[in-house]
GROMACS .gro file of C-alpha atoms in nm:
model
  458
    1MET     CA    1  18.223  20.009  22.982
    2PHE     CA    2  18.579  19.893  23.061
    3THR     CA    3  18.501  19.547  22.924
    4SER     CA    4  18.367  19.696  22.601
    5LYS     CA    5  18.665  19.930  22.553
    6GLY     CA    6  18.906  19.651  22.643
    7GLY     CA    7  18.739  19.422  22.389
    8GLU     CA    8  18.762  19.689  22.120
    9THR     CA    9  19.133  19.733  22.191
   10VAL     CA   10  19.194  19.358  22.165
   11TYR     CA   11  18.994  19.348  21.843
   12MET     CA   12  19.197  19.630  21.687
   13ILE     CA   13  19.513  19.429  21.761
   14TYR     CA   14  19.353  19.113  21.611
   15LYS     CA   15  19.235  19.308  21.307
   16ALA     CA   16  19.580  19.456  21.248
   17LEU     CA   17  19.744  19.113  21.281
   18THR     CA   18  19.504  18.944  21.041
   19TYR     CA   19  19.542  19.233  20.797
   20GLY     CA   20  19.918  19.196  20.805
   21LEU     CA   21  19.894  18.820  20.764
   22SER     CA   22  19.647  18.843  20.472
   23PRO     CA   23  19.908  18.782  20.197
   24PHE     CA   24  20.029  18.467  20.372
   25ILE     CA   25  19.672  18.346  20.434
   26ASN     CA   26  19.593  18.401  20.065
   27LEU     CA   27  19.898  18.194  19.969
   28HIS     CA   28  19.788  17.925  20.216
   29ILE     CA   29  19.445  17.905  20.049
   30ARG     CA   30  19.614  17.858  19.709
   31TRP     CA   31  19.841  17.589  19.855
   32ARG     CA   32  19.534  17.409  19.997
   33MET     CA   33  19.374  17.429  19.653
   34PHE     CA   34  19.675  17.257  19.494
   35ARG     CA   35  19.653  16.985  19.760
   36GLY     CA   36  19.286  16.927  19.681
   37LEU     CA   37  19.164  17.071  20.012
   38GLU     CA   38  18.986  17.366  19.850
   39HIS     CA   39  18.746  17.370  19.555
   40PRO     CA   40  18.955  17.378  19.231
   41LEU     CA   41  18.740  17.645  19.064
   42ARG     CA   42  18.568  17.830  19.347
   43TRP     CA   43  18.856  17.875  19.592
   44PRO     CA   44  18.862  18.256  19.531
   45GLU     CA   45  18.532  18.269  19.722
   46ARG     CA   46  18.738  18.201  20.036
   47LEU     CA   47  18.905  18.537  19.971
   48GLY     CA   48  18.569  18.715  19.949
   49GLN     CA   49  18.542  18.706  19.570
   50PRO     CA   50  18.190  18.603  19.457
   51SER     CA   51  18.122  18.352  19.181
   52LEU     CA   52  17.751  18.419  19.145
   53PRO     CA   53  17.540  18.731  19.088
   54ARG     CA   54  17.353  18.872  19.386
   55PRO     CA   55  16.974  18.867  19.336
   56HIS     CA   56  16.779  19.183  19.413
   57GLY     CA   57  16.606  19.227  19.746
   58SER     CA   58  16.669  19.123  20.106
   59LEU     CA   59  16.917  18.844  20.175
   60ILE     CA   60  16.974  18.620  20.477
   61TRP     CA   61  17.310  18.451  20.521
   62PHE     CA   62  17.335  18.108  20.687
   63HIS     CA   63  17.686  17.980  20.765
   64ALA     CA   64  17.778  17.623  20.865
   65VAL     CA   65  18.143  17.528  20.881
   66SER     CA   66  18.119  17.164  20.774
   67LEU     CA   67  17.887  16.881  20.676
   68GLY     CA   68  17.728  16.799  21.012
   69GLU     CA   69  17.636  17.159  21.087
   70GLY     CA   70  17.518  17.211  20.730
   71MET     CA   71  17.289  16.909  20.737
   72CYS     CA   72  17.120  17.024  21.056
   73VAL     CA   73  17.046  17.375  20.926
   74ILE     CA   74  16.899  17.267  20.590
   75PRO     CA   75  16.548  17.210  20.739
   76VAL     CA   76  16.558  17.566  20.880
   77ILE     CA   77  16.658  17.703  20.540
   78LYS     CA   78  16.370  17.514  20.377
   79ARG     CA   79  16.134  17.658  20.637
   80CYS     CA   80  16.269  18.005  20.560
   81VAL     CA   81  16.214  17.954  20.186
   82GLU     CA   82  15.862  17.832  20.250
   83ARG     CA   83  15.757  18.106  20.492
   84ARG     CA   84  15.949  18.398  20.340
   85PRO     CA   85  15.966  18.352  19.962
   86ASP     CA   86  16.042  18.722  19.929
   87ILE     CA   87  16.390  18.673  20.080
   88THR     CA   88  16.702  18.534  19.914
   89VAL     CA   89  16.888  18.275  20.122
   90LEU     CA   90  17.267  18.257  20.096
   91MET     CA   91  17.438  17.954  20.252
   92THR     CA   92  17.811  17.928  20.303
   93THR     CA   93  18.034  17.649  20.423
   94THR     CA   94  18.408  17.615  20.473
   95THR     CA   95  18.504  17.264  20.360
   96ALA     CA   96  18.498  17.143  19.999
   97SER     CA   97  18.346  16.808  20.103
   98ALA     CA   98  18.055  16.980  20.278
   99PHE     CA   99  17.999  17.205  19.975
  100GLU     CA  100  17.965  16.910  19.736
  101VAL     CA  101  17.719  16.724  19.960
  102LEU     CA  102  17.508  17.020  20.074
  103LYS     CA  103  17.469  17.208  19.746
  104PRO     CA  104  17.221  16.963  19.588
  105LEU     CA  105  17.018  16.950  19.911
  106LEU     CA  106  16.933  17.319  19.900
  107PRO     CA  107  16.587  17.401  19.766
  108SER     CA  108  16.712  17.569  19.446
  109ASP     CA  109  16.874  17.251  19.317
  110VAL     CA  110  16.730  16.912  19.235
  111ILE     CA  111  16.769  16.616  19.467
  112TYR     CA  112  16.407  16.504  19.454
  113GLN     CA  113  16.313  16.661  19.124
  114GLU     CA  114  15.936  16.655  19.149
  115PHE     CA  115  15.939  16.792  19.505
  116VAL     CA  116  16.185  17.073  19.436
  117THR     CA  117  16.022  17.180  19.109
  118ASN     CA  118  15.681  17.211  19.271
  119TYR     CA  119  15.837  17.370  19.578
  120LEU     CA  120  16.006  17.645  19.380
  121GLU     CA  121  15.706  17.707  19.155
  122LYS     CA  122  15.493  17.750  19.462
  123HIS     CA  123  15.731  17.966  19.668
  124ARG     CA  124  15.944  18.134  19.398
  125ALA     CA  125  16.239  18.145  19.635
  126ILE     CA  126  16.607  18.182  19.552
  127THR     CA  127  16.880  17.996  19.739
  128THR     CA  128  17.249  18.045  19.669
  129CYS     CA  129  17.551  17.848  19.791
  130GLN     CA  130  17.903  17.989  19.829
  131PHE     CA  131  18.220  17.927  20.029
  132ALA     CA  132  18.267  18.142  20.339
  133PRO     CA  133  18.545  18.404  20.344
  134VAL     CA  134  18.852  18.352  20.561
  135ASP     CA  135  18.860  18.577  20.868
  136THR     CA  136  19.071  18.860  20.733
  137PRO     CA  137  18.942  19.220  20.713
  138VAL     CA  138  18.979  19.235  20.334
  139ALA     CA  139  18.802  18.905  20.262
  140VAL     CA  140  18.519  18.965  20.509
  141ASN     CA  141  18.459  19.324  20.397
  142ALA     CA  142  18.459  19.225  20.029
  143PHE     CA  143  18.205  18.952  20.105
  144LEU     CA  144  17.979  19.181  20.308
  145GLN     CA  145  17.993  19.467  20.059
  146TYR     CA  146  17.897  19.240  19.771
  147TRP     CA  147  17.624  19.028  19.931
  148LYS     CA  148  17.488  19.293  20.174
  149PRO     CA  149  17.306  19.047  20.404
  150CYS     CA  150  17.037  19.175  20.639
  151ALA     CA  151  17.099  18.891  20.885
  152LEU     CA  152  17.366  18.631  20.954
  153VAL     CA  153  17.275  18.298  21.115
  154LEU     CA  154  17.579  18.107  21.239
  155VAL     CA  155  17.561  17.739  21.331
  156GLU     CA  156  17.716  17.592  21.647
  157ASN     CA  157  18.050  17.762  21.725
  158GLU     CA  158  18.160  17.992  21.443
  159LEU     CA  159  18.292  18.287  21.644
  160TRP     CA  160  18.536  18.474  21.419
  161PRO     CA  161  18.612  18.833  21.523
  162ASN     CA  162  18.635  18.998  21.180
  163LEU     CA  163  18.323  18.813  21.064
  164VAL     CA  164  18.109  18.887  21.371
  165LEU     CA  165  18.222  19.243  21.435
  166GLY     CA  166  18.241  19.332  21.065
  167ALA     CA  167  17.886  19.209  21.010
  168SER     CA  168  17.760  19.399  21.315
  169ALA     CA  169  17.933  19.719  21.198
  170ASN     CA  170  17.741  19.685  20.870
  171GLY     CA  171  17.407  19.663  21.050
  172VAL     CA  172  17.368  19.286  21.005
  173MET     CA  173  17.150  19.110  21.265
  174LEU     CA  174  17.335  18.816  21.424
  175ALA     CA  175  17.209  18.479  21.551
  176LEU     CA  176  17.399  18.173  21.677
  177ILE     CA  177  17.186  17.859  21.658
  178ASN     CA  178  17.256  17.511  21.796
  179ALA     CA  179  17.524  17.697  21.986
  180ARG     CA  180  17.789  17.494  22.162
  181MET     CA  181  18.135  17.544  22.302
  182SER     CA  182  18.365  17.257  22.399
  183ILE     CA  183  18.547  17.270  22.731
  184LYS     CA  184  18.871  17.338  22.542
  185SER     CA  185  18.715  17.628  22.346
  186PHE     CA  186  18.553  17.768  22.660
  187ASN     CA  187  18.887  17.761  22.845
  188ASN     CA  188  19.058  17.932  22.550
  189TRP     CA  189  18.795  18.206  22.529
  190SER     CA  190  18.809  18.248  22.911
  191ARG     CA  191  19.172  18.360  22.912
  192PRO     CA  192  19.207  18.712  23.057
  193VAL     CA  193  19.271  18.909  22.736
  194VAL     CA  194  19.081  18.686  22.493
  195ARG     CA  195  18.777  18.696  22.723
  196LEU     CA  196  18.738  19.068  22.647
  197LEU     CA  197  18.714  18.991  22.275
  198ALA     CA  198  18.466  18.707  22.335
  199SER     CA  199  18.246  18.937  22.544
  200LEU     CA  200  18.253  19.204  22.274
  201MET     CA  201  18.154  18.955  22.002
  202LEU     CA  202  17.872  18.799  22.204
  203SER     CA  203  17.731  19.145  22.283
  204LYS     CA  204  17.661  19.191  21.911
  205PHE     CA  205  17.421  18.894  21.886
  206SER     CA  206  17.046  18.931  21.901
  207LEU     CA  207  16.981  18.559  21.955
  208ILE     CA  208  17.179  18.261  22.089
  209LEU     CA  209  17.018  17.916  22.097
  210PRO     CA  210  17.242  17.687  22.309
  211LEU     CA  211  17.229  17.310  22.290
  212SER     CA  212  17.189  17.264  22.665
  213ASN     CA  213  17.185  17.438  23.002
  214ILE     CA  214  17.558  17.378  23.039
  215GLN     CA  215  17.623  17.545  22.705
  216ALA     CA  216  17.402  17.836  22.808
  217ILE     CA  217  17.614  17.878  23.124
  218HIS     CA  218  17.931  17.880  22.913
  219PHE     CA  219  17.799  18.167  22.703
  220GLN     CA  220  17.675  18.359  23.006
  221LEU     CA  221  18.012  18.321  23.180
  222LEU     CA  222  18.163  18.483  22.871
  223GLN     CA  223  17.915  18.767  22.931
  224ALA     CA  224  17.661  18.698  22.659
  225PRO     CA  225  17.353  18.907  22.749
  226PRO     CA  226  17.112  18.672  22.933
  227PHE     CA  227  16.804  18.807  22.752
  228ILE     CA  228  16.929  18.685  22.411
  229ILE     CA  229  16.973  18.323  22.526
  230LYS     CA  230  16.673  18.107  22.437
  231PHE     CA  231  16.614  17.732  22.406
  232SER     CA  232  16.476  17.550  22.102
  233GLY     CA  233  16.609  17.193  22.115
  234ASP     CA  234  16.893  17.029  21.922
  235LEU     CA  235  16.869  17.093  21.546
  236LYS     CA  236  17.062  16.772  21.480
  237LEU     CA  237  16.744  16.600  21.593
  238GLY     CA  238  16.562  16.779  21.311
  239THR     CA  239  16.699  16.532  21.055
  240GLU     CA  240  16.472  16.497  20.755
  241GLU     CA  241  16.350  16.141  20.717
  242LEU     CA  242  16.286  16.158  20.342
  243VAL     CA  243  16.587  15.987  20.181
  244ASP     CA  244  16.631  15.894  19.815
  245MET     CA  245  16.705  15.518  19.806
  246ARG     CA  246  16.685  15.468  19.430
  247ASN     CA  247  17.058  15.408  19.394
  248MET     CA  248  17.054  15.150  19.674
  249GLU     CA  249  16.821  14.888  19.525
  250ASP     CA  250  17.101  14.656  19.407
  251LEU     CA  251  17.276  14.671  19.742
  252LYS     CA  252  16.950  14.599  19.922
  253GLU     CA  253  16.907  14.283  19.718
  254ASN     CA  254  17.268  14.175  19.769
  255ILE     CA  255  17.256  14.196  20.150
  256ALA     CA  256  16.912  14.036  20.190
  257GLY     CA  257  16.928  13.738  20.423
  258ARG     CA  258  17.268  13.826  20.568
  259CYS     CA  259  17.363  13.938  20.920
  260VAL     CA  260  17.449  14.305  20.864
  261TRP     CA  261  17.585  14.574  21.091
  262MET     CA  262  17.750  14.907  21.018
  263ALA     CA  263  18.027  15.104  21.190
  264SER     CA  264  17.992  15.468  21.085
  265SER     CA  265  18.213  15.776  21.125
  266ILE     CA  266  18.512  15.563  21.218
  267HIS     CA  267  18.831  15.749  21.308
  268ARG     CA  268  19.188  15.625  21.280
  269GLY     CA  269  19.251  15.370  21.553
  270GLU     CA  270  18.887  15.266  21.583
  271GLU     CA  271  18.906  15.047  21.272
  272GLU     CA  272  19.112  14.795  21.473
  273VAL     CA  273  18.832  14.774  21.730
  274MET     CA  274  18.568  14.721  21.461
  275LEU     CA  275  18.774  14.467  21.266
  276GLY     CA  276  18.844  14.273  21.586
  277VAL     CA  277  18.471  14.262  21.658
  278HIS     CA  278  18.406  14.152  21.299
  279ARG     CA  279  18.651  13.861  21.329
  280ALA     CA  280  18.493  13.745  21.655
  281LEU     CA  281  18.138  13.767  21.516
  282MET     CA  282  18.234  13.565  21.207
  283GLN     CA  283  18.285  13.263  21.432
  284LYS     CA  284  17.918  13.270  21.531
  285HIS     CA  285  17.767  13.429  21.221
  286PRO     CA  286  17.956  13.305  20.912
  287ASN     CA  287  17.740  13.506  20.670
  288ILE     CA  288  17.805  13.836  20.847
  289LEU     CA  289  17.860  14.156  20.649
  290THR     CA  290  18.032  14.447  20.820
  291ILE     CA  291  17.990  14.790  20.660
  292ILE     CA  292  18.260  15.041  20.758
  293VAL     CA  293  18.212  15.412  20.689
  294PRO     CA  294  18.531  15.604  20.777
  295ARG     CA  295  18.490  15.959  20.899
  296HIS     CA  296  18.737  16.074  20.635
  297PRO     CA  297  18.677  15.896  20.301
  298HIS     CA  298  19.045  15.878  20.200
  299PHE     CA  299  19.107  15.657  20.506
  300GLY     CA  300  18.884  15.389  20.351
  301ARG     CA  301  19.136  15.296  20.081
  302GLU     CA  302  19.404  15.244  20.344
  303ILE     CA  303  19.178  15.012  20.544
  304ALA     CA  304  19.089  14.814  20.230
  305PHE     CA  305  19.455  14.780  20.127
  306ASN     CA  306  19.556  14.643  20.469
  307LEU     CA  307  19.266  14.396  20.469
  308GLN     CA  308  19.342  14.274  20.118
  309LYS     CA  309  19.702  14.203  20.221
  310LYS     CA  310  19.561  13.972  20.489
  311GLY     CA  311  19.340  13.791  20.238
  312VAL     CA  312  19.011  13.940  20.358
  313ASN     CA  313  18.737  13.967  20.095
  314VAL     CA  314  18.671  14.341  20.102
  315ALA     CA  315  18.485  14.570  19.861
  316LEU     CA  316  18.553  14.943  19.824
  317ARG     CA  317  18.255  15.156  19.722
  318SER     CA  318  18.452  15.433  19.551
  319ASP     CA  319  18.604  15.173  19.314
  320GLY     CA  320  18.261  15.038  19.226
  321ASP     CA  321  18.348  14.694  19.368
  322SER     CA  322  18.060  14.448  19.359
  323LEU     CA  323  17.917  14.331  19.687
  324THR     CA  324  17.888  13.952  19.654
  325SER     CA  325  17.795  13.673  19.891
  326GLU     CA  326  18.167  13.626  19.955
  327THR     CA  327  18.225  13.988  20.060
  328SER     CA  328  18.266  14.011  20.435
  329ILE     CA  329  18.358  14.380  20.466
  330TYR     CA  330  18.217  14.665  20.259
  331ILE     CA  331  18.396  14.999  20.295
  332VAL     CA  332  18.191  15.307  20.209
  333ASP     CA  333  18.450  15.574  20.128
  334THR     CA  334  18.212  15.816  19.958
  335LEU     CA  335  18.043  16.138  20.069
  336GLY     CA  336  17.676  16.209  20.124
  337GLU     CA  337  17.549  15.850  20.146
  338LEU     CA  338  17.546  15.789  20.520
  339ARG     CA  339  17.171  15.840  20.563
  340GLN     CA  340  17.100  15.593  20.281
  341PHE     CA  341  17.321  15.330  20.444
  342TYR     CA  342  17.150  15.378  20.778
  343ARG     CA  343  16.832  15.266  20.602
  344LEU     CA  344  17.003  14.956  20.465
  345THR     CA  345  17.137  14.822  20.793
  346PRO     CA  346  16.943  14.726  21.107
  347ILE     CA  347  17.236  14.803  21.341
  348ALA     CA  348  17.455  15.114  21.354
  349VAL     CA  349  17.764  15.159  21.569
  350ILE     CA  350  17.855  15.529  21.583
  351GLY     CA  351  18.229  15.592  21.585
  352GLY     CA  352  18.440  15.879  21.711
  353SER     CA  353  18.352  15.751  22.057
  354PHE     CA  354  18.572  15.451  22.135
  355MET     CA  355  18.900  15.619  22.226
  356PRO     CA  356  18.986  15.884  22.488
  357GLY     CA  357  18.990  16.233  22.345
  358PHE     CA  358  18.717  16.161  22.089
  359THR     CA  359  18.390  16.354  22.112
  360GLY     CA  360  18.134  16.132  21.941
  361HIS     CA  361  17.907  16.189  21.643
  362ASN     CA  362  17.540  16.243  21.573
  363VAL     CA  363  17.337  15.939  21.683
  364SER     CA  364  17.002  16.081  21.575
  365GLU     CA  365  17.038  16.005  21.202
  366ALA     CA  366  17.074  15.634  21.274
  367ALA     CA  367  16.785  15.648  21.521
  368ALA     CA  368  16.566  15.830  21.267
  369ALA     CA  369  16.635  15.551  21.017
  370GLY     CA  370  16.519  15.288  21.268
  371CYS     CA  371  16.859  15.135  21.347
  372ALA     CA  372  16.949  14.976  21.677
  373VAL     CA  373  17.210  15.232  21.788
  374LEU     CA  374  17.532  15.166  21.978
  375THR     CA  375  17.811  15.406  22.065
  376GLY     CA  376  18.121  15.423  22.282
  377GLN     CA  377  18.173  15.613  22.606
  378TYR     CA  378  18.346  15.920  22.463
  379VAL     CA  379  18.057  16.118  22.315
  380GLY     CA  380  18.163  16.475  22.406
  381HIS     CA  381  17.900  16.739  22.332
  382PHE     CA  382  17.667  16.467  22.201
  383SER     CA  383  17.630  16.347  22.560
  384ASN     CA  384  17.327  16.573  22.599
  385MET     CA  385  17.157  16.408  22.299
  386VAL     CA  386  17.249  16.055  22.413
  387THR     CA  387  17.129  16.120  22.768
  388ALA     CA  388  16.803  16.277  22.649
  389MET     CA  389  16.724  15.978  22.425
  390GLN     CA  390  16.812  15.730  22.700
  391ARG     CA  391  16.592  15.922  22.942
  392LEU     CA  392  16.297  15.891  22.703
  393ASN     CA  393  16.366  15.523  22.643
  394PRO     CA  394  16.659  15.337  22.808
  395LEU     CA  395  16.672  15.096  22.513
  396SER     CA  396  16.716  15.369  22.252
  397ILE     CA  397  17.095  15.416  22.270
  398MET     CA  398  17.335  15.152  22.397
  399GLN     CA  399  17.673  15.274  22.523
  400VAL     CA  400  17.953  15.017  22.542
  401ARG     CA  401  18.295  15.040  22.704
  402GLY     CA  402  18.507  14.875  22.437
  403GLY     CA  403  18.546  14.602  22.177
  404LEU     CA  404  18.453  14.307  22.400
  405GLU     CA  405  18.132  14.468  22.523
  406LEU     CA  406  18.049  14.577  22.168
  407GLU     CA  407  18.097  14.222  22.041
  408GLU     CA  408  17.873  14.077  22.313
  409ASN     CA  409  17.590  14.320  22.244
  410LEU     CA  410  17.612  14.284  21.865
  411ASP     CA  411  17.598  13.907  21.904
  412LYS     CA  412  17.277  13.940  22.107
  413LEU     CA  413  17.120  14.165  21.846
  414LEU     CA  414  17.220  13.941  21.554
  415SER     CA  415  17.103  13.628  21.737
  416SER     CA  416  16.764  13.754  21.850
  417PRO     CA  417  16.525  13.921  21.601
  418GLU     CA  418  16.297  14.012  21.893
  419ILE     CA  419  16.567  14.202  22.085
  420LEU     CA  420  16.684  14.370  21.765
  421GLU     CA  421  16.334  14.487  21.676
  422GLU     CA  422  16.280  14.617  22.030
  423ARG     CA  423  16.599  14.823  22.012
  424ARG     CA  424  16.518  14.959  21.667
  425LEU     CA  425  16.170  15.066  21.769
  426ALA     CA  426  16.300  15.226  22.091
  427ALA     CA  427  16.555  15.435  21.899
  428LYS     CA  428  16.303  15.557  21.645
  429ARG     CA  429  16.045  15.646  21.911
  430ALA     CA  430  16.302  15.836  22.118
  431PHE     CA  431  16.410  16.029  21.809
  432HIS     CA  432  16.052  16.127  21.728
  433GLY     CA  433  15.989  16.225  22.090
  434LEU     CA  434  16.282  16.468  22.093
  435SER     CA  435  16.273  16.597  21.737
  436ASN     CA  436  15.909  16.701  21.731
  437GLY     CA  437  15.884  17.076  21.683
  438VAL     CA  438  16.258  17.159  21.695
  439VAL     CA  439  16.275  17.319  21.348
  440GLU     CA  440  15.956  17.516  21.408
  441ASN     CA  441  16.092  17.638  21.743
  442VAL     CA  442  16.409  17.766  21.578
  443TRP     CA  443  16.214  17.933  21.300
  444THR     CA  444  15.978  18.104  21.546
  445LEU     CA  445  16.268  18.244  21.750
  446LEU     CA  446  16.447  18.366  21.436
  447GLN     CA  447  16.128  18.534  21.320
  448ARG     CA  448  16.082  18.704  21.656
  449HIS     CA  449  16.441  18.816  21.725
  450ILE     CA  450  16.612  18.844  21.385
  451PHE     CA  451  16.342  18.921  21.130
  452ARG     CA  452  16.236  19.229  21.328
  453ASN     CA  453  16.502  19.405  21.119
  454LYS     CA  454  16.308  19.660  20.909
  455SER     CA  455  16.464  19.536  20.584
  456LEU     CA  456  16.324  19.186  20.654
  457GLN     CA  457  15.974  19.284  20.757
  458LEU     CA  458  15.687  19.216  20.520
   0.00000   0.00000   0.00000
């Protein structure tokens, strides 16, 4: 009782502060829009103002903060549309880049025209995409009053007090799927006063699906009710393998016969490691092509400029540069094409993992595409995924300690088709072994614990 009352007191202070700061937050959103960090036309959605009409009937709200979380929840949304065509699905995201990539992947829009047309004719479902409101009382309340969701499904770690407690006060069922909490976040939420607010928020959920046992312990230590914690597997292993490659045919022809490897999700500082490896490999493999996909697309132009100053033959995808036999480095500074490029290259090095303080990136997309997968030592919350895949097949994911070890292992893969094929097959088999049934598990648990709401029952 004391914990609950203490949490409510802390929340009232938080609510008052965010209410008082609302004018400044609104100005900040406008400033971000002028800097190109918010959508130029739909930025008012961040203030709770809708841009689309609300369809009649029950509505489920899925929220994923950015691209990675959004990609992993799309299969669950498609399952929802398929199994419950009577329900409208609303998906929100926070970043403009995620919005542009995810919107065409939702069932109501066309990415594979024949599939989606037949899909919608069969299921007659409606899916809507919006930006999520900022966590101020006015924005959240305006959003909730307009959309009136019956349930809110949050992805990974989106614990915002006004959002969670405002939704609960409006009778919205709450679920947190693929739930994770970094050590830093856990320590922050464990502080004496803040812990009371965390406990209050977690008490409002009907379902929490943690990524691992360690994550489950984190949530329980913050006093999440044990009976709401269930396990379903990692949704990032539920990657859909159907990828449209029609716009990649020319590239496929241009790289045929060359030694190709790709460094994806590269952060600032890691490009020097990858370029050093590229220079060393050129001595043994003169026809090598290195594909670099920076984590943040705008960083790609900077890399290309520095390479061009050194006389390196580099092509930049956003400029439409041709990839010729003389091109040694191809920089992919575009959004939404990573899965296509994984299917073009036999080897993928996953960045965000080669420098202390980094936390890795999703290795399963490369494994699903049949790449030989390498990553650094700093994989953060992806360590559970890496360990699970290595446990299934030790050859599936190769972790290296730095540039020299990366160079040695890439040289082996490029020099031996047999070793390369063995690694590629091991990664794909490990992915299939872990991904089987994950989406269905999540859907079953949502149906059991969230769709018991009377307004969502058939």
